[in-house]
Coordinates of C-alpha atoms and ligand atoms in Angstrom, one line a residue:
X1 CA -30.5 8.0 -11.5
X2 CA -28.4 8.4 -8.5
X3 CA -29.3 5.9 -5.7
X4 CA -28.7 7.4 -2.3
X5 CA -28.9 4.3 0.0
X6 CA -26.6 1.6 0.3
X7 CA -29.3 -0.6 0.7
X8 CA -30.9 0.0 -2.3
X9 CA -27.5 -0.3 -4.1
X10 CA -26.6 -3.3 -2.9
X11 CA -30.5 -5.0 -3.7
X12 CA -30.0 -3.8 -7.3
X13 CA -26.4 -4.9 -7.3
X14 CA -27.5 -8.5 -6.0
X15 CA -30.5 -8.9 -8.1
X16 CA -28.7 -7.4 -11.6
X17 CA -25.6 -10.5 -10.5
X18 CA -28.4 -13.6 -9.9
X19 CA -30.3 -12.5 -13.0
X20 CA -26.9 -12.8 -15.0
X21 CA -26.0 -16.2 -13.1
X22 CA -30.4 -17.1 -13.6
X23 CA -29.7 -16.5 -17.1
X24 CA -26.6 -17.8 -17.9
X25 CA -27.5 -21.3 -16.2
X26 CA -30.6 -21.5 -18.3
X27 CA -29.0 -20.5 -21.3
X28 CA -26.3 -23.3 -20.9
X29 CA -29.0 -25.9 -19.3
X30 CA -31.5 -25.1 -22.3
X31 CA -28.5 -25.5 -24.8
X32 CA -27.7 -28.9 -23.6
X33 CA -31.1 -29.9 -23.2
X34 CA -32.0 -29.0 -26.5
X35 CA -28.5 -30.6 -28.2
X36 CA -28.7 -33.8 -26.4
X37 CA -32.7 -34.3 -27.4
X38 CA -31.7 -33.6 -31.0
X39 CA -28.8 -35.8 -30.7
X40 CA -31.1 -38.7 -29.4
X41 CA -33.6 -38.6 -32.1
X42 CA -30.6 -38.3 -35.0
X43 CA -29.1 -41.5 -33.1
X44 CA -32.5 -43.0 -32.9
X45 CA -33.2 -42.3 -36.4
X46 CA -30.1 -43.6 -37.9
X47 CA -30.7 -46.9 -36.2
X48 CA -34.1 -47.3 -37.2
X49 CA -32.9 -46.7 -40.5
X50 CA -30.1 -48.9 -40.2
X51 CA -32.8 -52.0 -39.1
X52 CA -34.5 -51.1 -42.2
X53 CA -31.6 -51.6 -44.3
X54 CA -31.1 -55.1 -42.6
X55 CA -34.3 -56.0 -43.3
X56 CA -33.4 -56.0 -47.0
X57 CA -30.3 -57.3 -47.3
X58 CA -30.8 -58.5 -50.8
X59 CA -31.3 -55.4 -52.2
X60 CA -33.6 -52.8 -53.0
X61 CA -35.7 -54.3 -55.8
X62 CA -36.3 -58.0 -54.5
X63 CA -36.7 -56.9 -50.8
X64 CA -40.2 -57.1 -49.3
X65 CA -41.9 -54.4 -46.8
X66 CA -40.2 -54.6 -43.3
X67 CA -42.7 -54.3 -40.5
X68 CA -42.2 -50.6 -39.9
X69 CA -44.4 -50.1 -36.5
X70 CA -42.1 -53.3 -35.3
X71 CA -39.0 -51.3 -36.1
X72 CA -40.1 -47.7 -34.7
X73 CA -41.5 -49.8 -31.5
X74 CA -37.8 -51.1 -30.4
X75 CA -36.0 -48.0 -31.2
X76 CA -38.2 -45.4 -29.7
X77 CA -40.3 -47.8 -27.0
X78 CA -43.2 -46.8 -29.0
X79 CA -44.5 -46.2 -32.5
X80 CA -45.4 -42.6 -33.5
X81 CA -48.6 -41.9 -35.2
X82 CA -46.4 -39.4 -37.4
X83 CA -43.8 -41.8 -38.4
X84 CA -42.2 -41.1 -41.9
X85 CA -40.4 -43.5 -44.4
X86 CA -39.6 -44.1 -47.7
X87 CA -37.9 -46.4 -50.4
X88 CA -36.4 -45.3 -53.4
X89 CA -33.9 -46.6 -56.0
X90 CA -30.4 -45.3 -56.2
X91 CA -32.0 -42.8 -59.3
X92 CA -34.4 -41.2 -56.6
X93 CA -37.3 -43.1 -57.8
X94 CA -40.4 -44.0 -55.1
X95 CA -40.8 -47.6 -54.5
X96 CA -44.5 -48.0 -54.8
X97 CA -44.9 -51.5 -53.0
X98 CA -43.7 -50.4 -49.6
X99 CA -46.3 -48.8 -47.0
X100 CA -46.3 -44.8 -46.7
X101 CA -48.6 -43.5 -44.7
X102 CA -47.2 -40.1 -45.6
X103 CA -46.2 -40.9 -49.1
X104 CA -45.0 -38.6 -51.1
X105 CA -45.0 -35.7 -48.6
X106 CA -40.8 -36.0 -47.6
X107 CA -38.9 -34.6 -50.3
X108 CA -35.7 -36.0 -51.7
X109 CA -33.5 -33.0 -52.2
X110 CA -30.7 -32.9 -54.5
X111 CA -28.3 -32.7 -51.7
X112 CA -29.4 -35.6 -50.3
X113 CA -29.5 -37.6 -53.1
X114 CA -26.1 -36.2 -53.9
X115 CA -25.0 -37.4 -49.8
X116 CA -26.8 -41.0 -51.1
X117 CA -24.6 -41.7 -54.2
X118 CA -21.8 -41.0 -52.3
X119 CA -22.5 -43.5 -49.8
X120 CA -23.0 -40.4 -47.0
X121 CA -26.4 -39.8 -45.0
X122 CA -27.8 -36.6 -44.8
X123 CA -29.9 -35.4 -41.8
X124 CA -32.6 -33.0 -42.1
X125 CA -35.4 -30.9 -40.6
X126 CA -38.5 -30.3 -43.5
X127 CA -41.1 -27.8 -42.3
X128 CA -44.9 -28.0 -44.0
X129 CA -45.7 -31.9 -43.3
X130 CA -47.5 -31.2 -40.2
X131 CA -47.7 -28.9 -37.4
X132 CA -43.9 -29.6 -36.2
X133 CA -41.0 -29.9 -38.4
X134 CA -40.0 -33.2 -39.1
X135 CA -36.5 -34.5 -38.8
X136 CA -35.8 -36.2 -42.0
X137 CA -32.9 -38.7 -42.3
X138 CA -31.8 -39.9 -46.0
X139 CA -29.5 -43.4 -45.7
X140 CA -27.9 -45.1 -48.6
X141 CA -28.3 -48.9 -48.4
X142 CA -25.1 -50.2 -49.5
X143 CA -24.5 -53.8 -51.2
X144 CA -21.4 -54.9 -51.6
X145 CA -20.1 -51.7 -52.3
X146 CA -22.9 -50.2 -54.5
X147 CA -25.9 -48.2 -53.4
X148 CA -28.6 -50.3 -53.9
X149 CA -31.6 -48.1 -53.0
X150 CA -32.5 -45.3 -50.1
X151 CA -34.4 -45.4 -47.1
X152 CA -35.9 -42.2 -46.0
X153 CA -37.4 -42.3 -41.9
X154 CA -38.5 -39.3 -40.2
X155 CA -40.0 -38.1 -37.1
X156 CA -41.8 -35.2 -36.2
X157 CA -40.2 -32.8 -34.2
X158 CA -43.2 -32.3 -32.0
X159 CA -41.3 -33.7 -28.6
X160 CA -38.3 -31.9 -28.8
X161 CA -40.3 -29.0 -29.7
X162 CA -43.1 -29.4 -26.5
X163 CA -40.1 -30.1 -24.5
X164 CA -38.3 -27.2 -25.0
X165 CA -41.4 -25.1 -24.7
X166 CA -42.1 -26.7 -21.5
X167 CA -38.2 -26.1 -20.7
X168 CA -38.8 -22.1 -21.6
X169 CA -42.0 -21.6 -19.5
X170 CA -40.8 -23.2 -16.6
X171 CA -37.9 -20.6 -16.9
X172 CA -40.1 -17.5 -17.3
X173 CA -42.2 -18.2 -14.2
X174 CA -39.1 -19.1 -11.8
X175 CA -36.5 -16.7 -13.0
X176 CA -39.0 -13.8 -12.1
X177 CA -40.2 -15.5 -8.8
X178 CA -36.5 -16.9 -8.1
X179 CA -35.4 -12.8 -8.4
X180 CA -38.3 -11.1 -6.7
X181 CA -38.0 -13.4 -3.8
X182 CA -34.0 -13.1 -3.9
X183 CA -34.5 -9.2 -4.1
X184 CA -36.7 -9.3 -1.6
X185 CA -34.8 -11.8 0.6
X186 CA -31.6 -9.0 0.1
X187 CA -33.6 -6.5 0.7
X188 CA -34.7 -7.3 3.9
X189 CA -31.2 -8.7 5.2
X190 CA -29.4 -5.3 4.0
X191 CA -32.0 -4.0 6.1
X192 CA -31.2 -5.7 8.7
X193 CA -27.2 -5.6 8.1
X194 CA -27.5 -1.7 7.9
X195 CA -29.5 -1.1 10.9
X196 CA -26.7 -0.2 13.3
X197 CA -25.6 2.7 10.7
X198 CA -28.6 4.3 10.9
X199 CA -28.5 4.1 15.0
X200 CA -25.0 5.9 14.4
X201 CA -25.9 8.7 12.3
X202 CA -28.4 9.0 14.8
X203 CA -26.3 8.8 17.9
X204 CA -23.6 10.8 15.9
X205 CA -26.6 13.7 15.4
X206 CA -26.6 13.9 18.7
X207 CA -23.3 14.5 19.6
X208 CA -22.2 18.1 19.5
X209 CA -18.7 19.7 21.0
X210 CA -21.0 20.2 24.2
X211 CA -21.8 16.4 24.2
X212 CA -18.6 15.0 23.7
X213 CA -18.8 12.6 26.5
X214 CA -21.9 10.4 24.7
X215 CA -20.4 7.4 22.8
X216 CA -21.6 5.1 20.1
X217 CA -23.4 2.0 20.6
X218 CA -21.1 -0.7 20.3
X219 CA -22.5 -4.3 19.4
X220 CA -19.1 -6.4 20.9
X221 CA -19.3 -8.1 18.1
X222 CA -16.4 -7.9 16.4
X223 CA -17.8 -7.5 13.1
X224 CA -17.1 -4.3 11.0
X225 CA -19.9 -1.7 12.2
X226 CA -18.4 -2.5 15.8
X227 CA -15.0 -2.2 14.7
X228 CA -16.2 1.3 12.9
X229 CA -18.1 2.0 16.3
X230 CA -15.4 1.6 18.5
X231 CA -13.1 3.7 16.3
X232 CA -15.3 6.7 16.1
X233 CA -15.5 6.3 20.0
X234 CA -11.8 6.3 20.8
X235 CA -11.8 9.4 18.0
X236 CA -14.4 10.6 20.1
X237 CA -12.5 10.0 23.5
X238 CA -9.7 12.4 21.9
X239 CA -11.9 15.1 20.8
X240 CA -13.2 15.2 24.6
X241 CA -9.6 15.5 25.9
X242 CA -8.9 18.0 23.5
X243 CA -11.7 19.8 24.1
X244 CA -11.1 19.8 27.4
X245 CA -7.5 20.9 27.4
X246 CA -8.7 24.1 25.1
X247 CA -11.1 24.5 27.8
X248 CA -8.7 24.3 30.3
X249 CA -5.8 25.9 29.0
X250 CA -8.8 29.3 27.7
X251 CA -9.6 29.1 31.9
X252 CA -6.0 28.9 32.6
X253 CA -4.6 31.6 30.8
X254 CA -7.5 34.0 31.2
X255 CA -6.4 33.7 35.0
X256 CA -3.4 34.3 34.7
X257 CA -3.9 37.4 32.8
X258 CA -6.5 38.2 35.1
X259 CA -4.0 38.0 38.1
X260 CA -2.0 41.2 37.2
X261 CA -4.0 43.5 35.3
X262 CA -6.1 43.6 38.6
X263 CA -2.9 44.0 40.9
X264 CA -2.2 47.1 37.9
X265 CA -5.7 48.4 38.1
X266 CA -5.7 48.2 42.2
X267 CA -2.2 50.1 41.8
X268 CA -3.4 52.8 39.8
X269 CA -6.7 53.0 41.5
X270 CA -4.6 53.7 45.0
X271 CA -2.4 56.3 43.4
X272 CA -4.9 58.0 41.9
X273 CA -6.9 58.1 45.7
X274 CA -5.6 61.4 46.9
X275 CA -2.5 63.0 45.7
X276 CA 1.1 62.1 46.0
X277 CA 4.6 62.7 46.2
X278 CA 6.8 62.4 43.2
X279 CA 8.7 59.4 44.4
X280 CA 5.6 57.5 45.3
X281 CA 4.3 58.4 42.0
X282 CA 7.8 56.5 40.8
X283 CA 7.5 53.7 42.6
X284 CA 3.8 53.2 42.1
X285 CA 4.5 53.7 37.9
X286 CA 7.9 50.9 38.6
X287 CA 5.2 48.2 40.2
X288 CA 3.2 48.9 37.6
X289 CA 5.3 48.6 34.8
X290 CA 6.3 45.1 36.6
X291 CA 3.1 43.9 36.0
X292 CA 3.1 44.8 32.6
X293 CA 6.1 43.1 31.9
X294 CA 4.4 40.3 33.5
X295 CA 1.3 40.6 30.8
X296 CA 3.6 41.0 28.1
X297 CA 5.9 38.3 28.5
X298 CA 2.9 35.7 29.4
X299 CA 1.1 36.9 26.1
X300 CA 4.4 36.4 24.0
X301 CA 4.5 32.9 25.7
X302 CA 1.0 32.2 24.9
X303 CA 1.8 33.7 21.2
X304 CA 4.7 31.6 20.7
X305 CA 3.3 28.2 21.5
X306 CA 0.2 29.1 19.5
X307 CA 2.2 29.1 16.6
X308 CA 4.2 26.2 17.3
X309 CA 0.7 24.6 17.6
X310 CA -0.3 26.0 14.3
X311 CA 3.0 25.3 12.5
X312 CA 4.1 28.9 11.9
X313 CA 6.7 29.4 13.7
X314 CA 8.9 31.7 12.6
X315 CA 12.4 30.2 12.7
X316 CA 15.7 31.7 11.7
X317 CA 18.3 28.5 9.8
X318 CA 21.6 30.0 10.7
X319 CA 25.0 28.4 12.0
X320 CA 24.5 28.9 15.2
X321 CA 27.5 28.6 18.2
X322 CA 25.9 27.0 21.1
X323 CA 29.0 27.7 23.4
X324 CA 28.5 31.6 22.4
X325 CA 24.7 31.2 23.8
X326 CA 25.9 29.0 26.8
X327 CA 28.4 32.1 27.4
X328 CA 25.9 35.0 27.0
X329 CA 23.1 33.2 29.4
X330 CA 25.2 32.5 32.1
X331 CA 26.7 36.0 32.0
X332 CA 22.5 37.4 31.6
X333 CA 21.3 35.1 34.7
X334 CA 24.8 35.9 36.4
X335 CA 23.8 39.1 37.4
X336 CA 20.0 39.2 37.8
X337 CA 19.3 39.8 41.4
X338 CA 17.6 36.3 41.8
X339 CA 20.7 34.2 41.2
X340 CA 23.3 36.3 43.8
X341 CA 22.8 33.3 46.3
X342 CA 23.3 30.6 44.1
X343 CA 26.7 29.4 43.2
X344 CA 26.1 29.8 39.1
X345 CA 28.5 27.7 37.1
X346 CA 29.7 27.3 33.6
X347 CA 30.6 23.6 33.5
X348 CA 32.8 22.0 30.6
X349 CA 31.3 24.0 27.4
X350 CA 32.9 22.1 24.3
X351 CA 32.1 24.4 21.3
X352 CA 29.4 22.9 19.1
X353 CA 27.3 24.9 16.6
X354 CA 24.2 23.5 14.9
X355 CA 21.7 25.2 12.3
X356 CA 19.0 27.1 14.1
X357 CA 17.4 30.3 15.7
X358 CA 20.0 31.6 17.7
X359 CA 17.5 33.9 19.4
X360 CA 15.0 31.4 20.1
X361 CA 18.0 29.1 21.3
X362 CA 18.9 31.5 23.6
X363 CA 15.1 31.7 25.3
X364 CA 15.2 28.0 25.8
X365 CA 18.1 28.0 28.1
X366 CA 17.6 30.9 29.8
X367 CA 14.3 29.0 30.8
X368 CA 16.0 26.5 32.2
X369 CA 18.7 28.5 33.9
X370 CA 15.9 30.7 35.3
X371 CA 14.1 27.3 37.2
X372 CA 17.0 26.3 37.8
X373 CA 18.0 29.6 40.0
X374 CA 14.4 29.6 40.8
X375 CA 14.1 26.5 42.6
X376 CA 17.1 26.1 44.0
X377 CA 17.3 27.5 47.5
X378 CA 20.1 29.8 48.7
X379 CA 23.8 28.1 48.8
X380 CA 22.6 25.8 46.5
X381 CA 24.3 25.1 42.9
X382 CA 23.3 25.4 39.6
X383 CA 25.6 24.6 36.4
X384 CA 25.7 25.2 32.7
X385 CA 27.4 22.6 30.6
X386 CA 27.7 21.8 26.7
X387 CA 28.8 18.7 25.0
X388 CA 28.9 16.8 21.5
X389 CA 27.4 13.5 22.4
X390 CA 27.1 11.3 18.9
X391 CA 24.9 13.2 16.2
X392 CA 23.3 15.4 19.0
X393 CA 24.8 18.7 20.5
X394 CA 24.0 18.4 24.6
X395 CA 23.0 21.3 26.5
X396 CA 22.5 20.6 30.7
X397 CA 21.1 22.3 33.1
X398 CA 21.8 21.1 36.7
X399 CA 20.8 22.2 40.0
X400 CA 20.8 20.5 43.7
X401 CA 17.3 22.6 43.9
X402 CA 13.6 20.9 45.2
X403 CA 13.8 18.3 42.1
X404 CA 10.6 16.5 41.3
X405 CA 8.8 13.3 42.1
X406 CA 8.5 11.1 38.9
X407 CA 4.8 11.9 38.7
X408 CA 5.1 15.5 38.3
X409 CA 8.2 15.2 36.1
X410 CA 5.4 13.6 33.5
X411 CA 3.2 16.5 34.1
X412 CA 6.2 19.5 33.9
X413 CA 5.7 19.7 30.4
X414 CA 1.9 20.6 30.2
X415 CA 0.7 24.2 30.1
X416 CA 0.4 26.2 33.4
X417 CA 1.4 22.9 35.3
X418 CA 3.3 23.9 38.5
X419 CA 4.1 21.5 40.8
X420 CA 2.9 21.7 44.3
X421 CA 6.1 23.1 46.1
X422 CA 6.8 25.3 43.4
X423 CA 3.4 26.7 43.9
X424 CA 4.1 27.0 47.5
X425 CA 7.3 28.9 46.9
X426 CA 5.4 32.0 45.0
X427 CA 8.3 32.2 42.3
X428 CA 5.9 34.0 39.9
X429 CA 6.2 31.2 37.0
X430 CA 3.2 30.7 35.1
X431 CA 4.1 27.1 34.1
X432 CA 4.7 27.9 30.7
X433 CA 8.2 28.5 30.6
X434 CA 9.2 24.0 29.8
X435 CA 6.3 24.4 27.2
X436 CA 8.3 27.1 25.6
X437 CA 11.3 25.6 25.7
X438 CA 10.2 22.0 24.6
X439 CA 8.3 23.6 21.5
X440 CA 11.8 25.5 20.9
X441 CA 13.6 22.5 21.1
X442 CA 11.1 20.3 18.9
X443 CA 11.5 22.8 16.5
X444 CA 14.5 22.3 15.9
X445 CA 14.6 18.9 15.4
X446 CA 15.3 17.8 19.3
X447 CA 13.6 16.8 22.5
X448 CA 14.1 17.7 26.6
X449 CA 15.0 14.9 28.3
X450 CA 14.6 15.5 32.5
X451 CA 16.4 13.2 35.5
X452 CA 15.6 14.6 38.6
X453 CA 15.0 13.4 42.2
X454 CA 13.1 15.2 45.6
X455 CA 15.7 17.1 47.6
X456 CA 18.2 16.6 45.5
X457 CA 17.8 18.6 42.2
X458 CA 17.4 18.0 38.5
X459 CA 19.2 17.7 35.2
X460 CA 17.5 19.1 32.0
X461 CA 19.2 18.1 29.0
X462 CA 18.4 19.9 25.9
X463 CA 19.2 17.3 22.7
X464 CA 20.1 18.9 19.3
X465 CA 21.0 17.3 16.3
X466 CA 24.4 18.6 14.9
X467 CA 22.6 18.7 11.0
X468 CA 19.0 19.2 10.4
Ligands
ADP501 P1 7.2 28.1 35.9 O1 6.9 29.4 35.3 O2 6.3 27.7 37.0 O3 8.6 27.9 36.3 P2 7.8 26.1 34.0 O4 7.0 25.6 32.8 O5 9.1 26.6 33.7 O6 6.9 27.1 34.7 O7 7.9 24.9 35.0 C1 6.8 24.1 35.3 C2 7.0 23.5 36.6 O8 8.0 22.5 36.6 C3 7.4 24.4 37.7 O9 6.3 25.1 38.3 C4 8.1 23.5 38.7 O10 7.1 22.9 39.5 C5 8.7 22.5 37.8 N1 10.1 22.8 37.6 C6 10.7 23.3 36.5 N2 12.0 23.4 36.6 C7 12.4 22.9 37.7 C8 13.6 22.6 38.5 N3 14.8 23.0 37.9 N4 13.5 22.1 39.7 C9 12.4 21.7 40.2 N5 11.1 21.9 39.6 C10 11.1 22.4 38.4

């Protein structure tokens, strides 16, 4: 069986480990209990035997009776109704004179006897004489060096036995009560422990991709369910951004779709009014086709940093020479309409190559060229350079254009962020075109970096490494 709840698990767990521990201690504390008892009466016994022996120091045959009750008194603090003893000759023989209230009942075995004429004792536990075993001990009484008789005492075992009964109860009604009340006891506590994971899977139940902004409950106190708590929260917290920047970046690019296609479909609507003359036709078709090229080159945009996003990109690994594409952009942007009154410049271009797209390489910097011309105003400069610098091949960009504040220069880089003066200008951008070119870069292994300051223009400088 499969238990689904930690709780439950971690009762059984606890229980299973103090009925082991439970156990184990009484196992060991009823081991020593029971050794130590057994090794008191053998002690006991083998110095009541030993006064016995004393009391006949001239030998077995001439001794008289010792007072036994006397003897069992001072060793034990009492004498025990079932006391045992016995006096034979060194042949085994019963002597008849001396008192036996159990005569005849302890048996001399051979092995004993054997112990005896070898000067050894022999300790042993006799079943049948009473309702306890008795715990006989066989000692040679030695004189000068000869065994001169044998003196059998014996006990019954009836203490050691009660005590160990009493031992074994006590046990089986505490180790039940001692593990239902631990159980219990963990029971209640795991309860308790677990209570703010239940309030999370509920809170978490609640919390959908339309609720992002709910949070977990959060005890403060340091312990691990908070730690866990405030971890899903700031997991939480970046869900919600992201969210929110698909949200925003869906709104943002449906507009700017939106934008043309309804400039194209007022275009077409107007030409298609009343009739026309060929040339209007023309220019009507030209404006149009303007706006397409508008569409098309934001959707290839969009298309492109959706698979940088999803890691598809499709990149050539070629040699390619990064003064060839510094050459062929400046000669593209040279002549587009939109640069003829800036002063476009090819700086210093030292000739690097690195591994790369060449094509996609290309569409970086004419990005950059094409903000530079874009917001530079007339007369102003913008200038194309190339340099090794270390492991990294260094492509700039600089204009004396508008230039940007240091906040916006940390907001450039997000999709269809335009900064308030370019927005003023009506340059057409739709703040994707640093996106692109960052992705582009970051493909290949490099980064933008961006110095730039109000009124005075900006530096973009493209880092590649010279081996990927
Ligand atoms: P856009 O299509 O608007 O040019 P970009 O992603 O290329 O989009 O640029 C984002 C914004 O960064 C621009 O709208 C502009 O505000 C700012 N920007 C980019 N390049 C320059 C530059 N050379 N000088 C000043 N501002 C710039």
């Amino acid at each position: 069986m499969r238990l689904r709840s930690i709780r439950a698990r971690l009762t059984l767990w606890y229980t299973s480990l103090l009925t082991v521990t439970f156990l184990l201690l009484g196992g060991t504390a009823y081991g020593l209990l029971v050794y130590s008892l057994s090794h008191d009466m053998d002690a006991a016994l083998s110095s009541v035997a030993e006064a016995l022996a004393k009391q006949a120091p001239r030998g077995f045959a001439t001794s008289s009776p010792p007072d036994i009750d006397e003897v069992f008194r001072r060793f034990f603090g009492f004498s025990p109704l079932d006391r045992y003893f016995e006096m034979f000759d060194p042949l085994g023989r019963r002597d008849p004179r001396w008192p036996r209230p159990h005569s005849g009942k302890m048996p001399l075995t051979p092995a004993a006897l054997k112990n005896a004429s070898e000067g050894l004792p022999t300790f042993e536990s006799v079943e049948g004489l009473g309702q306890y075993p008795v715990r006989v001990l066989t000692m040679p009484v030695i004189e000068a060096g000869r065994v001169t008789g044998l003196i059998q005492v014996g006990m019954s075992q009836e203490s050691l036995y009660e005590t160990r009964r009493r031992f074994l109860l006590t046990m089986a009604t505490v180790l039940p009560l001692g593990l239902l009340l631990a159980g219990g006891g963990g029971w209640v506590l795991a309860r308790r422990a677990l209570k703010p994971v239940d309030r999370m899977t509920e809170a978490a139940h609640r919390i959908s991709a339309e609720h992002l902004a709910e949070r977990l409950e959060a005890t403060g106190s340091g312990d691990e369910l908070d730690r866990l708590a405030k971890t899903l929260n700031e997991m939480l917290s970046r869900l919600d951004a992201a969210f929110r920047q698909i949200r925003q970046f869906s709104a943002d690019a449906s507009h700017e779709l939106q934008t043309p296609l309804t400039i194209l479909k007022g275009e077409l609507e107007v030409a298609l009014r009343s009739p026309r003359s060929p040339d209007e036709y023309q220019r009507i078709l030209k404006s149009a086709l303007e706006e397409i090229d508008r569409i098309a080159h934001l959707v290839e945009g969009l298309l492109l940093l959706a698979r940088a996003d999803a890691g598809v990109l499709r990149m050539d690994d070629r040699p390619v020479d990064l003064a060839h594409v510094v050459e062929e952009v400046y000669a593209q942007a040279k002549i587009h309409p939109r640069a003829q009154p800036i002063d476009l410049r090819l700086g210093p271009v030292e000739r690097v190559s690195i591994q790369g797209d060449h094509e996609r390489l290309r569409r970086l910097l004419l990005n950059l060229v094409d903000n530079g011309i874009k917001y530079t105003p007339p007369g102003g400069k913008v200038t194309l350079s190339l340099h090794r610098d270390g492991e990294w091949a260094a492509l700039q960009v600089s204009d004396t254009g508008i230039g940007l504040t240091p906040e916006e220069q940390e907001l450039i880089f997000q999709r269809f962020y335009r900064a308030a003066e370019a927005r003023s200008r009506g340059d057409g951008g739709a703040g994707l075109g640093l996106c692109i070119a960052r992705s582009i870069a970051e493909a290949h292994g490099g980064s933008i970096q961006i110095t730039s300051a109000p009124g005075h223009g900006s530096t973009f400088t493209v880092l590649l490494p010279l081996h990927s």
